mmCIF file of C-alpha atoms in Angstrom:
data_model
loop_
_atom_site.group_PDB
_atom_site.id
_atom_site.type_symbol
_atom_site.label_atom_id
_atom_site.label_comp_id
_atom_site.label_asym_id
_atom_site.label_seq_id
_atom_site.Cartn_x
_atom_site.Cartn_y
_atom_site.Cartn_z
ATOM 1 C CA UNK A 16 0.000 0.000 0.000
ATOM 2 C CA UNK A 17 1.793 3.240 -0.927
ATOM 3 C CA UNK A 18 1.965 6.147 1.787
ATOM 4 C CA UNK A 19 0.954 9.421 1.088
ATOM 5 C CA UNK A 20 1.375 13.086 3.466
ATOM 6 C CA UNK A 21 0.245 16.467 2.770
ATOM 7 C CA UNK A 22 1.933 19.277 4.135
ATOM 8 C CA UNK A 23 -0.641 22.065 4.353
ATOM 9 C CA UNK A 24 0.253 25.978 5.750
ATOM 10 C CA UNK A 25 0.918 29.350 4.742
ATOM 11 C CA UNK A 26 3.833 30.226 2.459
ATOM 12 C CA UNK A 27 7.244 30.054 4.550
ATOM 13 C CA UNK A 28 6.143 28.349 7.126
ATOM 14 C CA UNK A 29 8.775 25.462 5.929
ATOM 15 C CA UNK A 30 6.424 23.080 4.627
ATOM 16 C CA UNK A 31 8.927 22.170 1.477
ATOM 17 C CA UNK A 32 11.787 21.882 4.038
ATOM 18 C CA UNK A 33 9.516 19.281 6.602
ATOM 19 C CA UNK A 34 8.264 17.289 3.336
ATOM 20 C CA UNK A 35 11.900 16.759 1.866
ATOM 21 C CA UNK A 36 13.158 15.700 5.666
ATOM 22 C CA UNK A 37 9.851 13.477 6.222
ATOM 23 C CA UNK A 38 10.517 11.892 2.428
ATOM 24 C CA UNK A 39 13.832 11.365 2.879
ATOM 25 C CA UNK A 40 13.746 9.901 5.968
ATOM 26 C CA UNK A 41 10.882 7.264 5.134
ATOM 27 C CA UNK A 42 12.036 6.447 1.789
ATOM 28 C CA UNK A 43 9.240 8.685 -0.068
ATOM 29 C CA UNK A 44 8.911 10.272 -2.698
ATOM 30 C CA UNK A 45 8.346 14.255 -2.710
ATOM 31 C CA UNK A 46 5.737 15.898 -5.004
ATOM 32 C CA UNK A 47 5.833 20.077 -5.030
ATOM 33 C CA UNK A 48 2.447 20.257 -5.765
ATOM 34 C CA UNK A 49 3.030 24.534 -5.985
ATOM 35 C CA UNK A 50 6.254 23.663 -8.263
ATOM 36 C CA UNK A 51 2.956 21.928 -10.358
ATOM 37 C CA UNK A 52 1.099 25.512 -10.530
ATOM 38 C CA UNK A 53 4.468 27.295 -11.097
ATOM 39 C CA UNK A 54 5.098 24.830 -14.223
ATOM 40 C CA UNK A 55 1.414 25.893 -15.394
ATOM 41 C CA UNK A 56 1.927 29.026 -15.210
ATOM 42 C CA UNK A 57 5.588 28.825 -17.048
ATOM 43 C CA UNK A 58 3.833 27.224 -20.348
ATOM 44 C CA UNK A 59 1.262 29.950 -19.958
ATOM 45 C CA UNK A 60 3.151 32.816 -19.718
ATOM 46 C CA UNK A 61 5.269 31.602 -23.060
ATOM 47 C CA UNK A 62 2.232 30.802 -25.021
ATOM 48 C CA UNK A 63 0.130 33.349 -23.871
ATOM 49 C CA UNK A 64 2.564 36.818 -22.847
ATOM 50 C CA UNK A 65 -0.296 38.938 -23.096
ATOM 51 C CA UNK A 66 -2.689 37.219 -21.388
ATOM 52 C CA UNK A 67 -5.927 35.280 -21.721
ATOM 53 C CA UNK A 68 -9.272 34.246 -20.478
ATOM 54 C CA UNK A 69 -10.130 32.102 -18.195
ATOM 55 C CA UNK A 70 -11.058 29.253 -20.679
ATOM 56 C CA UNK A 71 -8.286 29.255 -22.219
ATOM 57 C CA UNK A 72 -6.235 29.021 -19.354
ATOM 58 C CA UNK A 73 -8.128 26.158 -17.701
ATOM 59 C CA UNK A 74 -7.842 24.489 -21.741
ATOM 60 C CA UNK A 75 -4.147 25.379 -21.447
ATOM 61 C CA UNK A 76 -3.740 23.025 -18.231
ATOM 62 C CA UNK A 77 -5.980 20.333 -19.457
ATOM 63 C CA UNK A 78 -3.953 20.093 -22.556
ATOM 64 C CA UNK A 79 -0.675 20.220 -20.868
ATOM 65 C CA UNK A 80 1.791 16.989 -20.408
ATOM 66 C CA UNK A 81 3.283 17.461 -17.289
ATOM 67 C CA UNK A 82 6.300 15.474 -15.668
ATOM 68 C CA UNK A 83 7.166 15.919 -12.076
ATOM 69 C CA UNK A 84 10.557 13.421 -10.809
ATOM 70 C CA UNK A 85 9.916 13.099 -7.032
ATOM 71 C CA UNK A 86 13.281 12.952 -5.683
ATOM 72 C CA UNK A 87 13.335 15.084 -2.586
ATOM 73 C CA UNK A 88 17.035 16.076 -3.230
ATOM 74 C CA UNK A 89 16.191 16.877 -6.860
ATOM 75 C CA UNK A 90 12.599 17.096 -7.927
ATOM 76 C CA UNK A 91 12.119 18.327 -11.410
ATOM 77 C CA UNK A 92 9.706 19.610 -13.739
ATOM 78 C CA UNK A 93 8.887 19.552 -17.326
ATOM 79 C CA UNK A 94 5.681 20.628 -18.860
ATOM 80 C CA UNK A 95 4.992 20.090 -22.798
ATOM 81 C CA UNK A 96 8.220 18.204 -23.258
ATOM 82 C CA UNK A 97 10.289 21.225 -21.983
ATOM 83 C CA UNK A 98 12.467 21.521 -18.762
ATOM 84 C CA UNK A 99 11.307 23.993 -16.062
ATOM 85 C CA UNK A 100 12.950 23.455 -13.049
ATOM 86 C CA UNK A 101 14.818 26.509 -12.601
ATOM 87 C CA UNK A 102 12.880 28.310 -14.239
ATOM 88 C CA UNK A 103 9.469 27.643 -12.209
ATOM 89 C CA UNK A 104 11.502 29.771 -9.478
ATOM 90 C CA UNK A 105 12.028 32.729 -11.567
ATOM 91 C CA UNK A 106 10.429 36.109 -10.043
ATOM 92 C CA UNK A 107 8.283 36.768 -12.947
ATOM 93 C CA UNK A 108 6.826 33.411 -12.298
ATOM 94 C CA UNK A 109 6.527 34.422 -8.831
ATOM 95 C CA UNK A 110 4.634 37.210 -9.468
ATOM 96 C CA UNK A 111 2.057 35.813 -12.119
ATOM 97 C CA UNK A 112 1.089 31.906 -10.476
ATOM 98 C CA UNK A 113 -1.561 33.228 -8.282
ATOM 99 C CA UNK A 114 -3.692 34.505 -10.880
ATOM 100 C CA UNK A 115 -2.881 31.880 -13.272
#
C-alpha cells in the first residue's frame, strides 16, 4: 500500500523543508504540488505573454503533459516536453502563479 502526506500551511512556514526531511527519511517520494502551478503558469506565460481568459487558461492546463521526478534532493519539472525546473523559481513566475 503506498503512503501518502500532505503538508498544508501558509507560504514560509517550511512546509517544502519538513516534506523533503519526512521523504527522505521514510524512503518517499516528494511531489511540489506549488512547483505543479508554477510549471502551469511557465507554459502559460510563453504561449500566452499577453494574457488570456479564463477558458483558455483552464484548456491550457488540461492540454498540458506534465512530468514531475519526485526525488526530494532533486525534484524536477517539465511541462509540454520542456524543462522547467529553474525556471518555475524565476520572479516573474513568482509574481504571475496566483492569478494563473
Amino acid at each position: 500500500m503506498s503512503q501518502l502526506f500532505a503538508i498544508d500551511g501558509p507560504s514560509g512556514s517550511g512546509k517544502s523543508t519538513t516534506a523533503k526531511l519526512l521523504a527522505r527519511r521514510l524512503g518517499l517520494g516528494y511531489l511540489d504540488t506549488g512547483a505543479m502551478y508554477r510549471a502551469a503558469t511557465t507554459e502559460y506565460l510563453r504561449q500566452h505573454p499577453d494574457g488570456a481568459s479564463q477558458e483558455v487558461v483552464a484548456q491550457l492546463v488540461d492540454d498540458a503533459e506534465l512530468t514531475c521526478e519526485t526525488s526530494p534532493d532533486g525534484p524536477r519539472f517539465a511541462i509540454n516536453g520542456r524543462d522547467v525546473t529553474d525556471e518555475i523559481r524565476e520572479p516573474r513566475i513568482s509574481a504571475a502563479v496566483s492569478e494563473v
